Short mmCIF file of C-alpha atoms in Angstrom, two decimals:
data_model
loop_
_atom_site.label_atom_id
_atom_site.label_comp_id
_atom_site.label_asym_id
_atom_site.label_seq_id
_atom_site.Cartn_x
_atom_site.Cartn_y
_atom_site.Cartn_z
CA MET A 1 0.00 0.00 0.00
CA ARG A 2 1.27 3.46 -0.83
CA THR A 3 2.00 5.60 2.21
CA THR A 4 2.32 9.34 2.10
CA PRO A 5 2.31 12.07 4.73
CA VAL A 6 -1.02 13.26 6.03
CA LEU A 7 -2.24 16.13 3.89
CA LYS A 8 -2.93 18.93 6.35
CA ARG A 9 -4.10 21.60 3.98
CA ALA A 10 -6.45 21.84 1.05
CA LEU A 11 -4.66 20.52 -2.01
CA PRO A 12 -6.31 21.44 -5.32
CA VAL A 13 -5.49 18.74 -7.86
CA LEU A 14 -5.10 20.32 -11.27
CA ALA A 15 -6.59 19.02 -14.51
CA VAL A 16 -4.51 16.32 -16.13
CA LEU A 17 -6.29 16.25 -19.48
CA GLY A 18 -6.14 19.95 -20.23
CA ALA A 19 -9.83 20.50 -19.43
CA THR A 20 -11.02 23.74 -17.92
CA VAL A 21 -13.65 23.97 -15.21
CA ALA A 22 -16.74 25.84 -16.31
CA ALA A 23 -18.88 28.25 -14.32
CA PRO A 24 -20.94 26.78 -11.45
CA ALA A 25 -24.23 25.04 -12.19
CA PRO A 26 -27.38 25.70 -10.14
CA ALA A 27 -27.25 24.06 -6.72
CA LEU A 28 -30.61 22.29 -6.67
CA ALA A 29 -31.36 20.41 -9.84
CA ALA A 30 -35.04 19.62 -10.29
CA GLY A 31 -34.86 17.69 -13.53
CA PRO A 32 -34.90 16.25 -16.08
CA ALA A 33 -32.48 13.40 -15.54
CA ASP A 34 -28.82 14.16 -16.25
CA GLY A 35 -25.59 12.20 -16.49
CA PHE A 36 -25.72 8.73 -17.98
CA ALA A 37 -29.45 8.43 -17.20
CA SER A 38 -30.06 11.15 -19.81
CA VAL A 39 -28.34 9.34 -22.68
CA ASN A 40 -30.43 7.99 -25.56
CA ALA A 41 -29.52 4.31 -25.84
CA LEU A 42 -30.93 0.78 -25.79
CA GLY A 43 -34.17 2.01 -27.33
CA GLN A 44 -34.82 4.45 -24.48
CA ASN A 45 -34.68 8.25 -24.89
CA GLY A 46 -33.33 9.37 -21.55
CA THR A 47 -35.06 8.52 -18.29
CA THR A 48 -38.65 9.69 -17.89
CA GLY A 49 -40.01 7.23 -15.32
CA GLY A 50 -43.79 7.24 -15.09
CA ALA A 51 -44.29 10.27 -17.34
CA GLY A 52 -47.46 9.98 -19.38
CA GLY A 53 -49.07 7.60 -16.91
CA THR A 54 -51.38 8.03 -13.95
CA THR A 55 -50.27 9.60 -10.66
CA VAL A 56 -51.22 7.62 -7.55
CA THR A 57 -50.48 8.12 -3.85
CA ALA A 58 -49.41 5.29 -1.53
CA THR A 59 -50.00 5.59 2.21
CA THR A 60 -49.96 1.86 3.08
CA THR A 61 -47.60 -1.03 2.41
CA ALA A 62 -50.19 -2.87 0.33
CA GLN A 63 -50.80 0.13 -1.91
CA PHE A 64 -47.11 0.81 -2.41
CA LEU A 65 -46.18 -2.78 -3.32
CA ASP A 66 -49.12 -3.01 -5.70
CA TYR A 67 -48.31 0.24 -7.51
CA ILE A 68 -44.57 -0.32 -8.00
CA ALA A 69 -45.14 -3.77 -9.51
CA ARG A 70 -47.77 -2.76 -12.08
CA PRO A 71 -46.75 -3.03 -15.74
CA GLU A 72 -48.01 0.38 -16.89
CA PRO A 73 -46.28 3.77 -16.46
CA LEU A 74 -47.08 5.24 -13.04
CA THR A 75 -45.93 8.07 -10.82
CA VAL A 76 -46.14 6.67 -7.29
CA GLN A 77 -46.20 9.36 -4.62
CA VAL A 78 -45.26 8.18 -1.13
CA ARG A 79 -46.86 9.84 1.87
CA GLY A 80 -45.52 9.17 5.37
CA THR A 81 -43.73 5.96 6.36
CA ILE A 82 -44.16 2.72 4.43
CA ALA A 83 -42.89 -0.38 6.24
CA LEU A 84 -41.54 -2.96 3.80
CA PRO A 85 -41.90 -6.56 5.03
CA THR A 86 -39.09 -9.11 4.92
CA GLY A 87 -41.24 -12.10 3.98
CA THR A 88 -39.56 -14.64 1.68
CA THR A 89 -37.55 -12.07 -0.30
CA ASP A 90 -35.25 -10.83 2.48
CA GLY A 91 -37.12 -7.55 2.25
CA MET A 92 -36.29 -6.80 -1.41
CA HIS A 93 -39.34 -5.74 -3.43
CA PRO A 94 -39.43 -5.57 -7.25
CA VAL A 95 -39.99 -2.35 -9.17
CA ALA A 96 -41.40 -2.66 -12.70
CA SER A 97 -40.34 -0.53 -15.67
CA ASP A 98 -41.64 2.98 -16.34
CA LYS A 99 -42.08 4.13 -12.76
CA THR A 100 -41.43 7.35 -10.87
CA ILE A 101 -41.37 6.77 -7.10
CA ILE A 102 -41.27 10.11 -5.30
CA GLY A 103 -41.76 11.13 -1.70
CA LEU A 104 -44.13 13.92 -0.74
CA GLY A 105 -42.66 16.59 1.54
CA SER A 106 -39.62 15.85 3.65
CA ASP A 107 -40.86 12.90 5.73
CA ALA A 108 -41.65 10.20 3.15
CA ARG A 109 -39.84 7.04 4.21
CA LEU A 110 -39.37 3.39 3.32
CA SER A 111 -38.20 1.30 6.26
CA GLY A 112 -37.29 -2.30 6.94
CA GLY A 113 -36.79 -3.39 3.32
CA GLY A 114 -35.39 -2.35 -0.02
CA LEU A 115 -36.19 -1.94 -3.70
CA ASN A 116 -35.03 -4.43 -6.31
CA ILE A 117 -34.71 -3.14 -9.87
CA GLY A 118 -34.04 -5.99 -12.27
CA LEU A 119 -34.85 -9.48 -13.47
CA PRO A 120 -33.84 -12.52 -11.41
CA VAL A 121 -30.13 -13.33 -11.54
CA ASP A 122 -29.10 -15.56 -14.44
CA ASP A 123 -25.37 -15.96 -15.09
CA ASP A 124 -26.05 -17.46 -18.52
CA VAL A 125 -27.56 -14.20 -19.83
CA THR A 126 -24.70 -12.08 -21.17
CA THR A 127 -26.52 -9.57 -23.41
CA PRO A 128 -29.37 -7.22 -22.50
CA PRO A 129 -32.69 -9.10 -22.75
CA ALA A 130 -35.67 -7.43 -24.42
CA ASN A 131 -37.58 -7.40 -21.14
CA ALA A 132 -34.81 -5.82 -19.04
CA VAL A 133 -36.23 -3.49 -16.39
CA HIS A 134 -35.77 0.12 -17.44
CA ASN A 135 -36.83 3.76 -17.09
CA ILE A 136 -37.16 4.19 -13.32
CA ILE A 137 -36.85 7.35 -11.21
CA ILE A 138 -36.56 7.26 -7.39
CA ARG A 139 -36.55 10.67 -5.68
CA ASN A 140 -37.06 12.42 -2.35
CA LEU A 141 -37.29 9.32 -0.15
CA SER A 142 -35.57 8.32 3.07
CA ILE A 143 -34.76 4.62 2.80
CA THR A 144 -33.49 2.99 5.96
CA GLY A 145 -33.15 -0.19 7.95
CA ALA A 146 -33.24 -2.72 5.10
CA THR A 147 -32.27 -6.30 5.92
CA ASP A 148 -30.37 -6.47 2.60
CA ASP A 149 -29.72 -3.61 0.15
CA LEU A 150 -31.58 -0.32 0.27
CA ILE A 151 -31.68 -0.29 -3.57
CA ASN A 152 -30.34 -3.06 -5.81
CA VAL A 153 -30.04 -2.60 -9.59
CA GLN A 154 -29.21 -5.77 -11.54
CA MET A 155 -29.51 -7.90 -14.70
CA PHE A 156 -29.08 -5.33 -17.47
CA SER A 157 -31.49 -2.80 -15.98
CA HIS A 158 -30.98 0.55 -17.65
CA HIS A 159 -31.96 4.20 -17.52
CA ILE A 160 -32.31 4.52 -13.76
CA TRP A 161 -32.18 7.88 -11.93
CA ILE A 162 -31.74 7.87 -8.13
CA ASP A 163 -31.89 11.46 -6.93
CA HIS A 164 -32.34 13.53 -3.74
CA ASN A 165 -32.77 10.62 -1.34
CA ASP A 166 -31.47 9.83 2.16
CA PHE A 167 -29.88 6.39 2.67
CA SER A 168 -28.92 4.87 6.03
CA ASN A 169 -28.61 1.72 8.12
CA GLY A 170 -28.93 -1.00 5.49
CA ASP A 171 -27.50 -4.42 6.25
CA ASP A 172 -25.65 -4.61 2.91
CA GLY A 173 -25.35 -2.01 0.14
CA ALA A 174 -27.05 1.35 0.01
CA VAL A 175 -27.22 1.45 -3.81
CA ASP A 176 -25.70 -1.58 -5.56
CA ILE A 177 -25.52 -1.61 -9.38
CA LYS A 178 -24.38 -4.80 -11.05
CA ARG A 179 -24.73 -7.58 -13.65
CA GLY A 180 -24.69 -5.54 -16.84
CA SER A 181 -26.81 -2.62 -15.66
CA ASP A 182 -26.21 0.57 -17.61
CA PHE A 183 -27.02 4.27 -18.06
CA VAL A 184 -27.61 5.15 -14.41
CA THR A 185 -27.32 8.44 -12.50
CA VAL A 186 -27.01 8.64 -8.70
CA SER A 187 -27.26 12.33 -7.74
CA TRP A 188 -27.85 14.69 -4.81
CA ASN A 189 -28.26 11.90 -2.23
CA ARG A 190 -27.09 11.81 1.38
CA PHE A 191 -25.47 8.59 2.63
CA HIS A 192 -24.88 8.28 6.38
CA ASP A 193 -24.73 5.69 9.18
CA HIS A 194 -23.90 3.05 6.60
CA ASP A 195 -20.90 0.83 5.89
CA LYS A 196 -20.80 -0.63 2.34
CA THR A 197 -22.33 2.23 0.41
CA LEU A 198 -22.10 1.92 -3.39
CA LEU A 199 -21.07 -1.25 -5.21
CA LEU A 200 -20.68 -1.06 -8.99
CA GLY A 201 -19.95 -4.51 -10.42
CA HIS A 202 -20.41 -7.31 -7.91
CA ASP A 203 -17.68 -9.84 -8.67
CA ASP A 204 -14.22 -10.12 -10.22
CA ASP A 205 -15.41 -13.04 -12.39
CA ASN A 206 -18.37 -11.24 -14.00
CA ALA A 207 -16.64 -9.72 -17.04
CA ALA A 208 -19.03 -11.45 -19.48
CA GLN A 209 -21.98 -9.39 -18.24
CA ASP A 210 -20.19 -6.20 -17.19
CA VAL A 211 -17.48 -5.25 -19.71
CA GLY A 212 -18.74 -2.42 -21.93
CA ARG A 213 -21.56 -1.61 -19.50
CA LEU A 214 -21.94 -0.23 -15.96
CA ARG A 215 -21.88 3.37 -17.21
CA VAL A 216 -22.87 5.37 -14.14
CA THR A 217 -22.70 9.01 -13.05
CA TYR A 218 -22.35 9.84 -9.33
CA HIS A 219 -22.63 13.56 -8.69
CA HIS A 220 -23.40 15.97 -5.85
CA ASN A 221 -23.79 13.20 -3.28
CA HIS A 222 -22.97 13.75 0.39
CA PHE A 223 -20.96 10.84 1.76
CA ASP A 224 -21.53 11.87 5.35
CA GLY A 225 -19.42 9.42 7.35
CA SER A 226 -20.42 6.48 5.14
CA ASP A 227 -17.47 4.20 5.62
CA GLN A 228 -16.46 2.55 2.33
CA ARG A 229 -17.43 1.81 -1.29
CA ASN A 230 -18.20 5.38 -2.29
CA PRO A 231 -18.21 3.73 -4.90
CA ARG A 232 -16.20 0.50 -5.33
CA VAL A 233 -16.04 -0.13 -9.09
CA ARG A 234 -15.30 -3.16 -11.28
CA PHE A 235 -15.24 -3.25 -15.10
CA GLY A 236 -17.42 -0.15 -15.76
CA GLU A 237 -16.33 2.62 -18.18
CA SER A 238 -16.95 5.45 -18.12
CA VAL A 239 -17.79 5.90 -14.46
CA HIS A 240 -18.09 9.62 -13.71
CA VAL A 241 -17.68 10.69 -10.07
CA TYR A 242 -17.91 14.46 -9.77
CA ASN A 243 -18.77 17.22 -7.29
CA ASN A 244 -19.34 14.84 -4.37
CA TYR A 245 -18.60 15.80 -0.76
CA TYR A 246 -16.72 13.17 1.23
CA ARG A 247 -16.43 13.51 5.00
CA ASP A 248 -14.86 11.04 7.41
CA ASN A 249 -14.69 7.93 5.21
CA SER A 250 -12.20 5.05 5.21
CA TYR A 251 -12.01 5.31 1.44
CA GLY A 252 -13.73 7.19 -1.33
CA VAL A 253 -13.48 5.56 -4.76
CA ALA A 254 -11.82 2.26 -5.67
CA SER A 255 -11.34 1.26 -9.31
CA ALA A 256 -10.49 -2.38 -10.05
CA MET A 257 -10.70 -4.99 -12.81
CA ASN A 258 -9.73 -2.42 -15.48
CA ALA A 259 -12.67 -0.16 -14.65
CA GLY A 260 -12.35 3.40 -15.95
CA VAL A 261 -13.23 6.20 -13.52
CA VAL A 262 -13.11 9.97 -14.02
CA LEU A 263 -12.83 11.56 -10.57
CA GLU A 264 -13.51 15.27 -10.90
CA GLY A 265 -14.24 18.29 -8.73
CA ASN A 266 -14.81 16.37 -5.49
CA TYR A 267 -13.98 17.54 -1.97
CA PHE A 268 -12.45 14.99 0.41
CA HIS A 269 -12.24 15.84 4.10
CA SER A 270 -10.70 13.36 6.53
CA VAL A 271 -10.72 10.43 4.10
CA ASN A 272 -8.01 7.82 4.55
CA ASN A 273 -7.81 6.84 0.85
CA PRO A 274 -9.69 9.24 -1.43
CA GLY A 275 -9.07 7.24 -4.62
CA ARG A 276 -7.43 3.88 -5.29
CA VAL A 277 -6.56 1.77 -8.33
CA ASP A 278 -4.44 -0.78 -6.43
CA PHE A 279 -7.16 -2.31 -4.30
CA SER A 280 -8.28 -5.90 -4.86
CA GLY A 281 -8.18 -7.94 -8.04
CA ASP A 282 -6.67 -6.51 -11.22
CA LEU A 283 -5.71 -2.83 -11.28
CA GLY A 284 -8.27 -0.27 -12.34
CA ARG A 285 -7.82 3.01 -14.19
CA MET A 286 -8.51 6.48 -12.83
CA VAL A 287 -8.14 10.00 -14.16
CA GLN A 288 -8.50 12.82 -11.62
CA ARG A 289 -8.77 16.58 -11.91
CA ASP A 290 -9.72 19.56 -9.71
CA ASN A 291 -10.22 17.50 -6.55
CA ILE A 292 -9.46 18.96 -3.10
CA LEU A 293 -8.05 16.87 -0.25
CA VAL A 294 -8.08 18.09 3.36
CA ASP A 295 -6.63 16.02 6.24
CA CYS A 296 -6.42 12.90 4.09
CA ASN A 297 -3.79 10.23 4.68
CA HIS A 298 -3.05 9.37 1.04
CA ALA A 299 -3.09 11.03 -2.33
CA ILE A 300 -5.41 9.96 -5.16
CA GLU A 301 -3.92 7.11 -7.16
CA THR A 302 -4.13 7.49 -10.93
CA ARG A 303 -3.48 5.12 -13.79
CA GLY A 304 -4.07 5.06 -17.54
CA THR A 305 -6.68 6.90 -19.57
CA VAL A 306 -10.48 6.79 -19.43
CA VAL A 307 -13.17 7.57 -22.00
CA GLU A 308 -14.39 11.08 -21.21
CA PRO A 309 -17.99 11.45 -19.96
CA ARG A 310 -18.46 14.33 -22.38
CA THR A 311 -18.35 11.70 -25.10
CA TYR A 312 -21.85 10.80 -23.89
CA TYR A 313 -23.42 13.91 -22.30
CA PRO A 314 -22.77 17.59 -21.50
CA TYR A 315 -22.34 18.76 -17.92
CA THR A 316 -21.23 21.85 -16.03
CA PRO A 317 -19.45 21.11 -12.74
CA HIS A 318 -19.10 23.31 -9.70
CA ARG A 319 -15.61 24.24 -8.61
CA ALA A 320 -14.39 21.77 -6.00
CA ALA A 321 -14.04 24.57 -3.42
CA GLU A 322 -17.80 25.17 -3.60
CA VAL A 323 -18.75 21.55 -2.89
CA PRO A 324 -18.73 21.68 0.97
CA THR A 325 -21.33 24.44 0.83
CA VAL A 326 -23.39 23.44 -2.20
CA VAL A 327 -23.75 19.71 -1.57
CA PRO A 328 -24.97 19.66 2.08
CA ALA A 329 -27.39 22.46 1.23
CA GLY A 330 -28.85 20.59 -1.72
CA ALA A 331 -28.46 16.85 -1.13
CA GLY A 332 -31.08 14.64 0.50
CA VAL A 333 -34.82 14.85 1.00
CA GLY A 334 -36.92 18.02 1.05
CA LYS A 335 -34.40 19.80 -1.17
CA ILE A 336 -36.02 19.59 -4.60
CA ARG A 337 -37.15 23.00 -5.80
CA GLU A 338 -39.22 22.78 -8.93
CA GLY A 339 -38.51 25.39 -11.56
CA ARG A 340 -34.74 25.10 -11.19
CA SER A 341 -32.84 22.90 -13.61
#
């Protein structure tokens, strides 16, 4: 393991690809989906969720589980606390395609279980099936206390947008994305009181499903003492991690199994290892620019080149120095302000 002196002051890490940082974007994005979830691909034009369908409101467990499993487009509003049972599924409940699941106000909550986005696991399927789960938006919910993952995305699911939520106290992952899933954005969420936060690519032996996929954007998330996997990446390229605020984590981002990560405009405070490519399994690749490290024990490890996210979508990052103010003010529930994009 590389050892370096503790970094006691803010260290701006300059661009290594000659890119310039543009003017700040608005702090509270209301929509539409951005990042990889906005890309037209796999027969889907961006991520629209339940747009064009009926809007329903769930106040009970039975209503919620019925609505999210229906085949038609729906916007499912969640009011109050919905307790998700464990039952025979270890508390993981399937979400069908073309759904928007959005909390009302600042106290909408799912507790005791998690959401499963994707077909059942089948190692023999190595290309996206026609019935892959797709086009799902999850916003403005507190999700806590799951007996497995808080959200699991698997089996070639695509065009998923997970935005402005609060994640805590799951037994396994907070948001796990794996088994060929693609075109996903995880934005403006707060992760806290959680250990294994974000897994991208579940296993070193899963190249057949994952190589050429797992394109995910993580931006403006608040990793508020979440310990590790923020995210831990295998195989995916490009994986775009920008404008996130890291505070008191054992490590930030790990890239392995030749994954390609662009780490850009993040702020790391009291993080033992902000970014690693020598982690477990084969080495990953990482390009970093305009990151700030404060009281971190190691520098960001870099290796190789990575396909630029701008190849797929436009974006306008904040300056890294703005992140400690902008992200806590805007990330999590009750922070969506309609009319701002």
